[in-house]
Short mmCIF file of C-alpha atoms in Angstrom, two decimals:
data_model
loop_
_atom_site.label_atom_id
_atom_site.label_comp_id
_atom_site.label_asym_id
_atom_site.label_seq_id
_atom_site.Cartn_x
_atom_site.Cartn_y
_atom_site.Cartn_z
CA UNK O 1002 0.00 0.00 0.00
CA UNK O 1003 2.87 2.37 0.87
CA UNK O 1004 4.46 1.77 -2.53
CA UNK O 1005 1.19 2.66 -4.21
CA UNK O 1006 0.95 5.93 -2.27
CA UNK O 1007 4.57 7.09 -2.59
CA UNK O 1008 4.29 8.41 -6.20
CA UNK O 1009 1.27 10.51 -5.23
CA UNK O 1010 2.98 11.82 -2.10
CA UNK O 1011 5.90 12.83 -4.30
CA UNK O 1012 3.42 14.54 -6.62
CA UNK O 1013 2.10 16.50 -3.62
CA UNK O 1014 5.67 17.50 -2.67
CA UNK O 1015 6.21 18.85 -6.19
CA UNK O 1016 2.95 20.80 -6.07
CA UNK O 1017 4.04 22.33 -2.75
CA UNK O 1018 7.53 23.27 -3.97
CA UNK O 1019 6.24 24.79 -7.22
CA UNK O 1020 3.67 26.81 -5.27
CA UNK O 1021 6.47 28.25 -3.12
CA UNK O 1022 8.34 29.18 -6.31
CA UNK O 1023 5.31 30.79 -7.97
CA UNK O 1024 4.39 34.52 -8.02
CA UNK O 1025 3.11 35.73 -4.67
CA UNK O 1026 5.58 33.69 -2.61
CA UNK O 1027 8.51 34.02 -5.05
CA UNK O 1028 11.05 31.47 -3.83
CA UNK O 1029 12.14 31.35 -7.47
CA UNK O 1030 15.13 28.99 -6.99
CA UNK O 1031 12.83 26.14 -5.90
CA UNK O 1032 11.45 25.97 -9.44
CA UNK O 1033 14.68 24.26 -10.55
CA UNK O 1034 13.98 21.34 -8.20
CA UNK O 1035 10.20 21.39 -7.83
CA UNK O 1036 9.41 18.84 -10.56
CA UNK O 1037 12.04 16.31 -9.51
CA UNK O 1038 9.84 14.44 -6.96
CA UNK O 1039 6.94 13.97 -9.40
CA UNK O 1040 9.32 12.97 -12.21
CA UNK O 1041 10.85 10.29 -10.00
CA UNK O 1042 7.45 9.22 -8.68
CA UNK O 1043 6.06 8.79 -12.19
CA UNK O 1044 9.06 6.79 -13.45
CA UNK O 1045 8.15 3.13 -13.66
CA UNK O 1046 4.65 3.77 -12.34
CA UNK O 1047 1.80 1.96 -14.07
CA UNK O 1048 -0.18 5.20 -14.35
CA UNK O 1049 2.36 8.02 -14.82
CA UNK O 1050 -0.32 10.24 -16.33
CA UNK O 1051 -2.34 9.98 -13.08
CA UNK O 1052 0.70 10.90 -10.98
CA UNK O 1053 1.21 14.06 -13.05
CA UNK O 1054 -2.50 14.78 -13.03
CA UNK O 1055 -2.44 14.61 -9.21
CA UNK O 1056 0.53 16.99 -9.06
CA UNK O 1057 -1.07 19.54 -11.39
CA UNK O 1058 -4.53 19.28 -9.85
CA UNK O 1059 -3.12 20.03 -6.38
CA UNK O 1060 -0.99 22.87 -7.72
CA UNK O 1061 -3.79 24.60 -9.62
CA UNK O 1062 -6.40 24.01 -6.92
CA UNK O 1063 -4.39 26.16 -4.52
CA UNK O 1064 -3.03 28.74 -6.93
CA UNK O 1065 -6.35 29.33 -8.68
CA UNK O 1066 -8.44 29.60 -5.55
CA UNK O 1067 -9.17 33.19 -6.61
CA UNK O 1068 -11.77 31.65 -8.93
CA UNK O 1069 -13.85 30.82 -5.85
CA UNK O 1070 -13.41 34.39 -4.56
CA UNK O 1071 -14.60 35.83 -7.88
CA UNK O 1072 -17.56 33.49 -8.25
CA UNK O 1073 -18.75 33.22 -4.64
CA UNK O 1074 -17.69 36.38 -2.81
CA UNK O 1075 -18.14 38.85 -5.66
CA UNK O 1076 -20.48 36.83 -7.87
CA UNK O 1077 -22.84 35.86 -5.06
CA UNK O 1078 -22.85 32.13 -5.84
CA UNK O 1079 -22.82 29.60 -2.98
CA UNK O 1080 -19.29 28.67 -1.87
CA UNK O 1081 -19.83 25.10 -2.99
CA UNK O 1082 -20.35 26.35 -6.56
CA UNK O 1083 -17.14 28.39 -6.37
CA UNK O 1084 -15.08 25.47 -5.09
CA UNK O 1085 -16.64 23.18 -7.67
CA UNK O 1086 -15.55 25.54 -10.44
CA UNK O 1087 -12.02 25.67 -9.00
CA UNK O 1088 -11.97 21.87 -9.09
CA UNK O 1089 -13.25 21.66 -12.66
CA UNK O 1090 -10.86 24.36 -13.90
CA UNK O 1091 -7.92 22.73 -12.13
CA UNK O 1092 -8.81 19.32 -13.54
CA UNK O 1093 -8.96 20.68 -17.10
CA UNK O 1094 -5.54 22.33 -16.74
CA UNK O 1095 -4.14 19.19 -15.07
CA UNK O 1096 -4.98 17.24 -18.24
CA UNK O 1097 -2.09 18.97 -20.01
CA UNK O 1098 0.34 17.66 -17.38
CA UNK O 1099 -1.32 14.24 -17.56
CA UNK O 1100 -0.55 14.28 -21.28
CA UNK O 1101 3.06 15.08 -20.49
CA UNK O 1102 3.19 12.17 -18.01
CA UNK O 1103 1.92 9.79 -20.69
CA UNK O 1104 4.64 10.96 -23.12
CA UNK O 1105 7.40 11.10 -20.49
CA UNK O 1106 6.80 7.47 -19.45
CA UNK O 1107 7.86 6.38 -22.93
CA UNK O 1108 11.11 8.38 -22.98
CA UNK O 1109 12.04 9.23 -19.37
CA UNK O 1110 15.67 10.06 -20.14
CA UNK O 1111 15.15 12.25 -23.23
CA UNK O 1112 15.48 15.55 -21.39
CA UNK O 1113 15.53 18.00 -24.32
CA UNK O 1114 12.61 16.21 -25.95
CA UNK O 1115 10.64 16.16 -22.67
CA UNK O 1116 11.42 19.83 -21.92
CA UNK O 1117 10.20 20.77 -25.38
CA UNK O 1118 7.00 18.83 -24.77
CA UNK O 1119 6.40 20.89 -21.60
CA UNK O 1120 6.87 24.09 -23.62
CA UNK O 1121 4.60 22.80 -26.40
CA UNK O 1122 1.89 22.03 -23.85
CA UNK O 1123 2.14 25.58 -22.47
CA UNK O 1124 1.70 26.88 -26.01
CA UNK O 1125 -1.31 24.58 -26.44
CA UNK O 1126 -2.80 25.69 -23.12
CA UNK O 1127 -2.53 29.33 -24.22
CA UNK O 1128 -4.51 28.70 -27.38
CA UNK O 1129 -7.05 25.86 -27.06
CA UNK O 1130 -10.62 26.75 -26.15
CA UNK O 1131 -10.32 30.32 -24.84
CA UNK O 1132 -6.68 29.94 -23.75
CA UNK O 1133 -5.05 30.37 -20.34
CA UNK O 1134 -1.44 31.65 -20.59
CA UNK O 1135 -1.00 31.82 -16.83
CA UNK O 1136 1.29 30.24 -14.21
CA UNK O 1137 3.93 29.13 -16.67
CA UNK O 1138 7.15 27.61 -15.33
CA UNK O 1139 8.96 30.66 -16.70
CA UNK O 1140 6.82 33.01 -14.61
CA UNK O 1141 8.39 31.61 -11.43
CA UNK O 1142 11.58 33.49 -12.32
CA UNK O 1143 10.21 37.04 -12.52
CA UNK O 1144 11.26 37.92 -8.96
CA UNK O 1145 14.98 37.43 -9.77
CA UNK O 1146 16.15 39.63 -12.65
CA UNK O 1147 19.13 37.60 -13.96
CA UNK O 1148 17.00 34.46 -14.31
CA UNK O 1149 14.70 35.75 -17.06
CA UNK O 1150 16.58 38.45 -19.01
CA UNK O 1151 16.98 35.92 -21.83
CA UNK O 1152 13.25 36.42 -22.51
CA UNK O 1153 14.34 39.28 -24.80
CA UNK O 1154 15.96 36.58 -26.95
CA UNK O 1155 13.30 33.87 -26.91
CA UNK O 1156 10.31 35.00 -24.87
CA UNK O 1157 8.74 33.44 -21.80
CA UNK O 1158 8.78 29.93 -23.31
CA UNK O 1159 12.58 30.01 -23.45
CA UNK O 1160 12.64 30.53 -19.67
CA UNK O 1161 10.18 27.65 -19.25
CA UNK O 1162 12.46 25.44 -21.38
CA UNK O 1163 15.49 26.19 -19.18
CA UNK O 1164 13.63 25.52 -15.92
CA UNK O 1165 12.00 22.35 -17.29
CA UNK O 1166 15.25 20.98 -18.71
CA UNK O 1167 17.11 21.47 -15.43
CA UNK O 1168 14.40 19.55 -13.55
CA UNK O 1169 14.42 16.72 -16.08
CA UNK O 1170 18.21 16.49 -16.10
CA UNK O 1171 18.37 16.47 -12.30
CA UNK O 1172 15.72 13.73 -12.13
CA UNK O 1173 17.68 11.68 -14.69
CA UNK O 1174 20.82 12.10 -12.59
CA UNK O 1175 19.08 11.03 -9.35
CA UNK O 1176 17.38 8.09 -11.03
CA UNK O 1177 19.99 6.85 -13.54
CA UNK O 1178 23.18 8.74 -12.63
CA UNK O 1179 22.97 10.41 -16.05
CA UNK O 1180 25.87 12.88 -15.89
CA UNK O 1181 25.61 14.08 -19.50
CA UNK O 1182 22.21 15.75 -19.11
CA UNK O 1183 22.99 17.38 -15.78
CA UNK O 1184 26.28 18.76 -17.14
CA UNK O 1185 24.48 20.31 -20.10
CA UNK O 1186 21.78 21.65 -17.77
CA UNK O 1187 24.32 23.40 -15.54
CA UNK O 1188 26.06 24.93 -18.57
CA UNK O 1189 22.69 26.14 -19.91
CA UNK O 1190 21.63 27.70 -16.60
CA UNK O 1191 25.05 29.35 -16.13
CA UNK O 1192 24.81 30.78 -19.67
CA UNK O 1193 21.30 32.13 -19.07
CA UNK O 1194 22.23 33.66 -15.71
CA UNK O 1195 25.46 35.15 -17.09
CA UNK O 1196 23.49 36.81 -19.86
CA UNK O 1197 20.99 37.95 -17.25
CA UNK O 1198 23.60 39.64 -15.06
CA UNK O 1199 24.98 41.44 -18.12
CA UNK O 1200 21.57 42.45 -19.48
CA UNK O 1201 19.86 43.65 -16.30
CA UNK O 1202 20.21 47.37 -15.84
CA UNK O 1203 21.27 47.80 -19.47
CA UNK O 1204 20.59 51.34 -20.64
CA UNK O 1205 18.73 52.03 -23.88
CA UNK O 1206 18.27 55.30 -25.71
CA UNK O 1207 15.14 56.70 -24.15
CA UNK O 1208 13.16 59.73 -23.15
CA UNK O 1209 11.56 60.19 -19.73
CA UNK O 1210 7.80 60.37 -19.33
CA UNK O 1211 6.78 61.80 -15.96
CA UNK O 1212 3.80 59.64 -15.11
CA UNK O 1213 1.27 59.46 -12.29
CA UNK O 1214 -0.83 56.33 -11.74
CA UNK O 1215 -4.08 56.85 -9.81
CA UNK O 1216 -5.21 53.90 -7.71
CA UNK O 1217 -8.67 54.61 -6.22
CA UNK O 1218 -8.88 51.30 -4.31
CA UNK O 1219 -12.61 51.47 -3.71
CA UNK O 1220 -14.20 48.11 -2.92
CA UNK O 1221 -15.35 45.96 -5.80
CA UNK O 1222 -18.61 45.39 -3.91
CA UNK O 1223 -19.19 49.16 -4.00
CA UNK O 1224 -18.49 49.59 -7.70
CA UNK O 1225 -21.91 48.63 -9.07
CA UNK O 1226 -23.85 49.38 -5.89
CA UNK O 1227 -26.28 52.16 -6.79
CA UNK O 1228 -26.16 53.47 -3.23
CA UNK O 1229 -22.36 53.88 -3.51
CA UNK O 1230 -22.19 55.09 -7.13
CA UNK O 1231 -22.04 58.83 -6.36
CA UNK O 1232 -19.40 58.27 -3.69
CA UNK O 1233 -17.18 56.25 -6.05
CA UNK O 1234 -17.54 58.81 -8.86
CA UNK O 1235 -16.69 61.64 -6.46
CA UNK O 1236 -13.59 59.83 -5.16
CA UNK O 1237 -12.20 59.15 -8.63
CA UNK O 1238 -12.95 62.69 -9.80
CA UNK O 1239 -11.26 64.23 -6.75
CA UNK O 1240 -8.12 62.16 -7.35
CA UNK O 1241 -8.02 63.36 -10.96
CA UNK O 1242 -8.51 67.00 -9.92
CA UNK O 1243 -5.75 66.72 -7.31
CA UNK O 1244 -3.34 65.54 -10.01
CA UNK O 1245 -4.32 68.01 -12.74
CA UNK O 1246 -2.27 71.10 -11.73
CA UNK O 1247 0.94 69.15 -11.30
CA UNK O 1248 3.67 68.77 -13.87
CA UNK O 1249 3.08 65.32 -15.41
CA UNK O 1250 3.36 64.04 -18.95
CA UNK O 1251 0.66 61.42 -18.41
CA UNK O 1252 -2.03 60.41 -15.90
CA UNK O 1253 -3.10 56.74 -15.91
CA UNK O 1254 -6.26 55.29 -14.34
CA UNK O 1255 -7.31 51.62 -14.08
CA UNK O 1256 -9.82 49.49 -15.95
CA UNK O 1257 -13.45 50.74 -16.03
CA UNK O 1258 -12.48 53.29 -13.41
CA UNK O 1259 -15.93 54.91 -13.31
CA UNK O 1260 -19.00 52.74 -12.62
CA UNK O 1261 -20.77 54.34 -15.57
CA UNK O 1262 -20.84 54.48 -19.37
CA UNK O 1263 -18.14 56.90 -20.50
CA UNK O 1264 -20.24 58.76 -23.02
CA UNK O 1265 -19.77 62.46 -23.81
CA UNK O 1266 -22.53 63.61 -21.50
CA UNK O 1267 -21.04 61.85 -18.44
CA UNK O 1268 -19.36 64.17 -15.92
CA UNK O 1269 -16.22 62.00 -15.72
CA UNK O 1270 -15.77 62.24 -19.48
CA UNK O 1271 -16.00 66.03 -19.38
CA UNK O 1272 -13.57 66.20 -16.44
CA UNK O 1273 -10.94 64.10 -18.21
CA UNK O 1274 -11.35 66.20 -21.38
CA UNK O 1275 -10.70 69.40 -19.41
CA UNK O 1276 -7.75 67.97 -17.46
CA UNK O 1277 -6.16 66.63 -20.66
CA UNK O 1278 -5.70 70.20 -21.89
CA UNK O 1279 -2.91 70.31 -19.29
CA UNK O 1280 -1.95 66.63 -18.96
CA UNK O 1281 -2.98 63.69 -21.21
CA UNK O 1282 -5.18 61.17 -19.40
CA UNK O 1283 -5.20 57.43 -20.16
CA UNK O 1284 -8.10 55.61 -18.50
CA UNK O 1285 -9.96 52.33 -18.63
CA UNK O 1286 -13.65 52.86 -19.47
CA UNK O 1287 -16.89 51.09 -20.27
CA UNK O 1288 -18.53 52.41 -23.43
CA UNK O 1289 -21.12 51.55 -26.06
CA UNK O 1290 -21.21 52.29 -29.77
CA UNK O 1291 -24.04 54.81 -29.38
CA UNK O 1292 -26.47 52.91 -31.59
CA UNK O 1293 -30.06 52.22 -30.62
CA UNK O 1294 -30.23 49.07 -32.71
CA UNK O 1295 -27.29 46.66 -32.85
CA UNK O 1296 -25.85 48.28 -29.76
CA UNK O 1297 -22.49 46.90 -28.65
CA UNK O 1298 -20.64 47.31 -25.36
CA UNK O 1299 -16.88 47.52 -25.07
CA UNK O 1300 -14.28 47.30 -22.31
CA UNK O 1301 -12.04 50.05 -23.59
CA UNK O 1302 -9.22 52.48 -22.95
CA UNK O 1303 -9.39 56.19 -23.77
CA UNK O 1304 -6.49 58.58 -24.23
CA UNK O 1305 -7.66 62.16 -23.75
CA UNK O 1306 -4.96 64.34 -25.31
CA UNK O 1307 -6.50 67.82 -25.09
CA UNK O 1308 -7.71 67.85 -28.68
CA UNK O 1309 -9.07 64.39 -29.32
CA UNK O 1310 -10.02 61.11 -27.64
CA UNK O 1311 -8.20 58.02 -28.91
CA UNK O 1312 -9.91 54.68 -28.30
CA UNK O 1313 -8.78 51.10 -27.87
CA UNK O 1314 -11.28 48.25 -27.41
CA UNK O 1315 -10.20 45.13 -25.54
CA UNK O 1316 -9.55 42.31 -28.01
CA UNK O 1317 -9.23 39.28 -25.73
CA UNK O 1318 -12.30 39.00 -23.54
CA UNK O 1319 -12.53 36.90 -20.38
CA UNK O 1320 -14.90 33.94 -20.91
CA UNK O 1321 -17.78 33.78 -18.41
CA UNK O 1322 -16.74 37.21 -17.11
CA UNK O 1323 -17.15 39.46 -20.15
CA UNK O 1324 -18.94 37.08 -22.47
CA UNK O 1325 -20.52 33.64 -22.34
CA UNK O 1326 -19.24 31.14 -24.91
CA UNK O 1327 -21.95 28.84 -26.25
CA UNK O 1328 -24.51 31.28 -24.90
CA UNK O 1329 -27.57 29.11 -25.41
CA UNK O 1330 -26.00 26.24 -23.44
CA UNK O 1331 -24.94 28.47 -20.53
CA UNK O 1332 -28.00 30.73 -20.56
CA UNK O 1333 -29.16 29.76 -17.03
CA UNK O 1334 -25.68 30.42 -15.60
CA UNK O 1335 -25.47 33.70 -17.50
CA UNK O 1336 -28.79 34.81 -16.05
CA UNK O 1337 -27.84 33.72 -12.51
CA UNK O 1338 -24.72 35.89 -12.44
CA UNK O 1339 -25.56 38.76 -14.82
CA UNK O 1340 -29.38 38.79 -14.94
CA UNK O 1341 -29.31 38.63 -18.73
CA UNK O 1342 -26.95 41.61 -19.15
CA UNK O 1343 -25.38 42.12 -22.58
CA UNK O 1344 -22.04 40.50 -23.39
CA UNK O 1345 -19.11 42.73 -24.24
CA UNK O 1346 -17.95 42.79 -27.84
CA UNK O 1347 -14.31 42.17 -28.69
CA UNK O 1348 -12.19 44.89 -30.23
CA UNK O 1349 -11.26 44.36 -33.84
CA UNK O 1350 -7.85 45.97 -34.20
CA UNK O 1351 -4.54 46.70 -32.54
CA UNK O 1352 -4.00 50.31 -31.46
CA UNK O 1353 -1.11 52.54 -30.42
CA UNK O 1354 -1.94 55.78 -28.60
CA UNK O 1355 0.20 58.61 -29.94
CA UNK O 1356 0.71 62.09 -28.47
CA UNK O 1357 4.02 63.99 -28.44
CA UNK O 1358 6.42 61.71 -26.45
CA UNK O 1359 3.69 59.14 -25.81
CA UNK O 1360 3.40 56.09 -28.04
CA UNK O 1361 1.61 53.68 -25.73
CA UNK O 1362 0.45 50.12 -26.37
CA UNK O 1363 -2.80 49.84 -24.37
CA UNK O 1364 -3.69 46.48 -22.80
CA UNK O 1365 -6.77 45.70 -20.71
CA UNK O 1366 -6.39 43.30 -17.78
CA UNK O 1367 -6.08 39.64 -18.74
CA UNK O 1368 -5.07 40.27 -22.36
CA UNK O 1369 -1.58 41.37 -21.29
CA UNK O 1370 -0.96 37.65 -20.68
CA UNK O 1371 -0.99 37.15 -24.47
CA UNK O 1372 2.43 38.12 -25.77
CA UNK O 1373 1.28 37.86 -29.39
CA UNK O 1374 -1.20 40.72 -28.84
CA UNK O 1375 1.63 43.09 -27.91
CA UNK O 1376 3.88 42.40 -30.91
CA UNK O 1377 1.77 44.29 -33.51
CA UNK O 1378 1.75 47.32 -31.22
CA UNK O 1379 5.54 47.22 -30.88
CA UNK O 1380 5.82 46.88 -34.66
CA UNK O 1381 3.61 49.97 -34.97
CA UNK O 1382 6.09 52.00 -32.90
CA UNK O 1383 4.91 51.69 -29.29
CA UNK O 1384 7.60 52.93 -26.90
CA UNK O 1385 5.83 51.79 -23.72
CA UNK O 1386 3.06 49.41 -22.61
CA UNK O 1387 0.09 50.64 -20.55
CA UNK O 1388 -1.88 47.96 -18.71
CA UNK O 1389 -5.15 48.99 -17.08
CA UNK O 1390 -6.69 46.32 -14.90
CA UNK O 1391 -9.15 45.54 -12.14
CA UNK O 1392 -7.55 42.80 -10.03
CA UNK O 1393 -9.90 43.27 -7.11
CA UNK O 1394 -11.78 40.16 -8.30
CA UNK O 1395 -8.82 38.11 -7.07
CA UNK O 1396 -9.42 39.09 -3.45
CA UNK O 1397 -6.69 38.33 -0.91
CA UNK O 1398 -4.91 35.63 -2.95
CA UNK O 1399 -1.81 35.31 -5.11
CA UNK O 1400 -3.90 36.29 -8.15
CA UNK O 1401 -2.73 39.94 -8.42
CA UNK O 1402 0.91 38.83 -8.20
CA UNK O 1403 0.39 36.10 -10.80
CA UNK O 1404 -0.97 38.78 -13.12
CA UNK O 1405 1.87 41.21 -12.39
CA UNK O 1406 4.42 38.46 -13.16
CA UNK O 1407 2.95 38.33 -16.67
CA UNK O 1408 3.43 42.10 -17.08
CA UNK O 1409 7.02 41.89 -15.81
CA UNK O 1410 7.69 39.24 -18.46
CA UNK O 1411 6.18 41.49 -21.18
CA UNK O 1412 8.56 44.29 -20.16
CA UNK O 1413 11.65 42.11 -20.66
CA UNK O 1414 10.44 40.34 -23.81
CA UNK O 1415 9.96 43.62 -25.66
CA UNK O 1416 12.32 45.83 -23.61
CA UNK O 1417 9.53 48.30 -22.94
CA UNK O 1418 8.52 50.01 -19.73
CA UNK O 1419 5.16 48.82 -18.44
CA UNK O 1420 2.85 51.21 -16.63
CA UNK O 1421 0.35 49.14 -14.67
CA UNK O 1422 -2.74 50.81 -13.20
CA UNK O 1423 -4.85 48.48 -11.03
CA UNK O 1424 -8.09 49.46 -9.30
CA UNK O 1425 -7.09 48.02 -5.91
CA UNK O 1426 -3.44 47.23 -6.70
CA UNK O 1427 -0.85 46.18 -7.36
CA UNK O 1428 -0.14 49.27 -9.48
CA UNK O 1429 3.45 49.50 -10.67
CA UNK O 1430 5.99 51.09 -12.98
CA UNK O 1431 8.17 48.36 -14.49
CA UNK O 1432 11.44 49.19 -16.25
CA UNK O 1433 12.51 47.51 -19.52
CA UNK O 1434 14.71 45.05 -17.58
CA UNK O 1435 11.81 43.97 -15.35
CA UNK O 1436 12.85 46.09 -12.35
CA UNK O 1437 9.84 47.35 -10.41
CA UNK O 1438 10.74 51.02 -10.19
CA UNK O 1439 7.78 51.80 -7.93
CA UNK O 1440 4.62 50.05 -6.78
CA UNK O 1441 1.50 50.68 -4.73
CA UNK O 1442 0.27 47.66 -2.80
CA UNK O 1443 -3.10 46.02 -2.48
CA UNK O 1444 -6.10 47.99 -1.18
CA UNK O 1445 -4.17 51.25 -0.79
CA UNK O 1446 -5.82 54.31 -2.28
CA UNK O 1447 -3.27 56.79 -3.55
CA UNK O 1448 -0.90 57.95 -6.24
CA UNK O 1449 2.19 56.38 -7.78
CA UNK O 1450 4.65 58.74 -9.45
CA UNK O 1451 7.46 57.46 -11.62
CA UNK O 1452 9.73 58.32 -14.52
CA UNK O 1453 8.87 56.00 -17.37
CA UNK O 1454 11.62 55.23 -19.86
CA UNK O 1455 10.23 55.31 -23.40
CA UNK O 1456 12.37 52.99 -25.56
CA UNK O 1457 12.16 52.57 -29.34
CA UNK O 1458 14.86 49.92 -29.96
CA UNK O 1459 13.51 46.43 -30.67
CA UNK O 1460 14.52 43.28 -28.81
CA UNK O 1461 15.55 40.15 -30.71
CA UNK O 1462 12.35 38.45 -29.54
CA UNK O 1463 10.18 41.24 -30.91
CA UNK O 1464 11.70 40.59 -34.35
CA UNK O 1465 12.08 36.79 -34.45
CA UNK O 1466 9.36 35.69 -32.03
CA UNK O 1467 9.25 31.94 -31.50
CA UNK O 1468 11.20 30.98 -34.61
CA UNK O 1469 13.71 29.25 -32.29
CA UNK O 1470 10.96 27.01 -30.94
CA UNK O 1471 9.80 26.03 -34.43
CA UNK O 1472 13.39 25.19 -35.39
CA UNK O 1473 13.90 23.20 -32.15
CA UNK O 1474 10.76 21.14 -32.70
CA UNK O 1475 11.72 20.55 -36.34
CA UNK O 1476 15.23 19.51 -35.29
CA UNK O 1477 13.90 17.06 -32.70
CA UNK O 1478 11.47 15.60 -35.23
CA UNK O 1479 14.27 15.06 -37.78
CA UNK O 1480 16.58 13.55 -35.15
CA UNK O 1481 13.89 11.18 -33.85
CA UNK O 1482 13.04 10.03 -37.37
CA UNK O 1483 16.69 9.32 -38.20
CA UNK O 1484 17.10 7.36 -34.98
CA UNK O 1485 14.15 5.14 -35.94
CA UNK O 1486 15.62 4.55 -39.41
CA UNK O 1487 18.98 3.58 -37.89
CA UNK O 1488 17.28 1.07 -35.61
#
């Protein structure tokens, strides 16, 4: 009986270690050892896929517990429904690791091949169904600058490859005394860290944009409460007025900052228009297309520049939060949570806000997790990235830090400063090397002032993307085929 349980206990150990390494706790170095127990536990097991499924299910069940907070605390559903959804979501994500376990059992010593499979499954997870590019192995490294500077060469998946390969090589050494793989792994990690120490703090030709982020930090439960609406509007407006006379190049406010449609007749719209005659204002808003028939609603960003209002509509919507996929099937659930409210419509094009020194790539909340959405904006000349978000739905969990890890990775991939305005935090100014220049913590109302470096030079990753991954997969395929022919 003990022998039957040991692989699953090892899976639990791996889930615990990887949780400690993940954003919010940030013991980044544990990521290089976290998978070793589950890799050893799955080796020779009759159901390796189940061992990996257990590991992943435990890991996601804890790290995605913010789903229960969103659904039950803010959504008003019974707690049992929230926990059930956490379980279902975790089980679906665990299937990707179960698939890896099935493949790994057939070639347990092929470390490069297995590491590439882990990367390929992250790519798949980001794109199937609605996609979930979150909690990657590479994201565990964002709290230690030298460990992920190589993302400007190969993106976040390159960092995942390095972490995965080291785990696989170490497991092969413990299990089979395979010295070749562990030697290569140490050389690879030393190379990545050496590059990281050289690249962090690297200066690029840039201009300085004096920026103020406004974090209102009102409660999410107050946002759409009609009794609190006037109070919330007054608070946001006062914070804007307090910032207007000061010498800034840009004011930034979070996602859907006003609990109201930002049409021209709304007081907040008029206030931002007036203030922008002194200082441009970038703000997350809710808007509609103004039509009586075929009306559409958008989660958008406005840039008020004193003369005009530039608009960006969120392209990647959150399923079940901003729209309901397969609406007829989920109609009862839709009505339970949103009382039949209209879905948001997705934006149709990439946008770069342009005004004097400002060439900002706007991103709304969750869509900053999609690196491919940023690239067209960089190609169009964006010299900074502006993320407006409402992370209050995460509650008191690791969720806000998981999201910020994504934005830190975007900064390094494209070597662009990221200005991050969050309704209840964490708001931050992130330098092009991933350094958090300044931040304002959770549930703190206030202002965050920083000097944003606007960079125009392109990183290697912004030009070549994931060409390296395509070539690696092609090389492995050719090698594997030749090996079969030789045999």
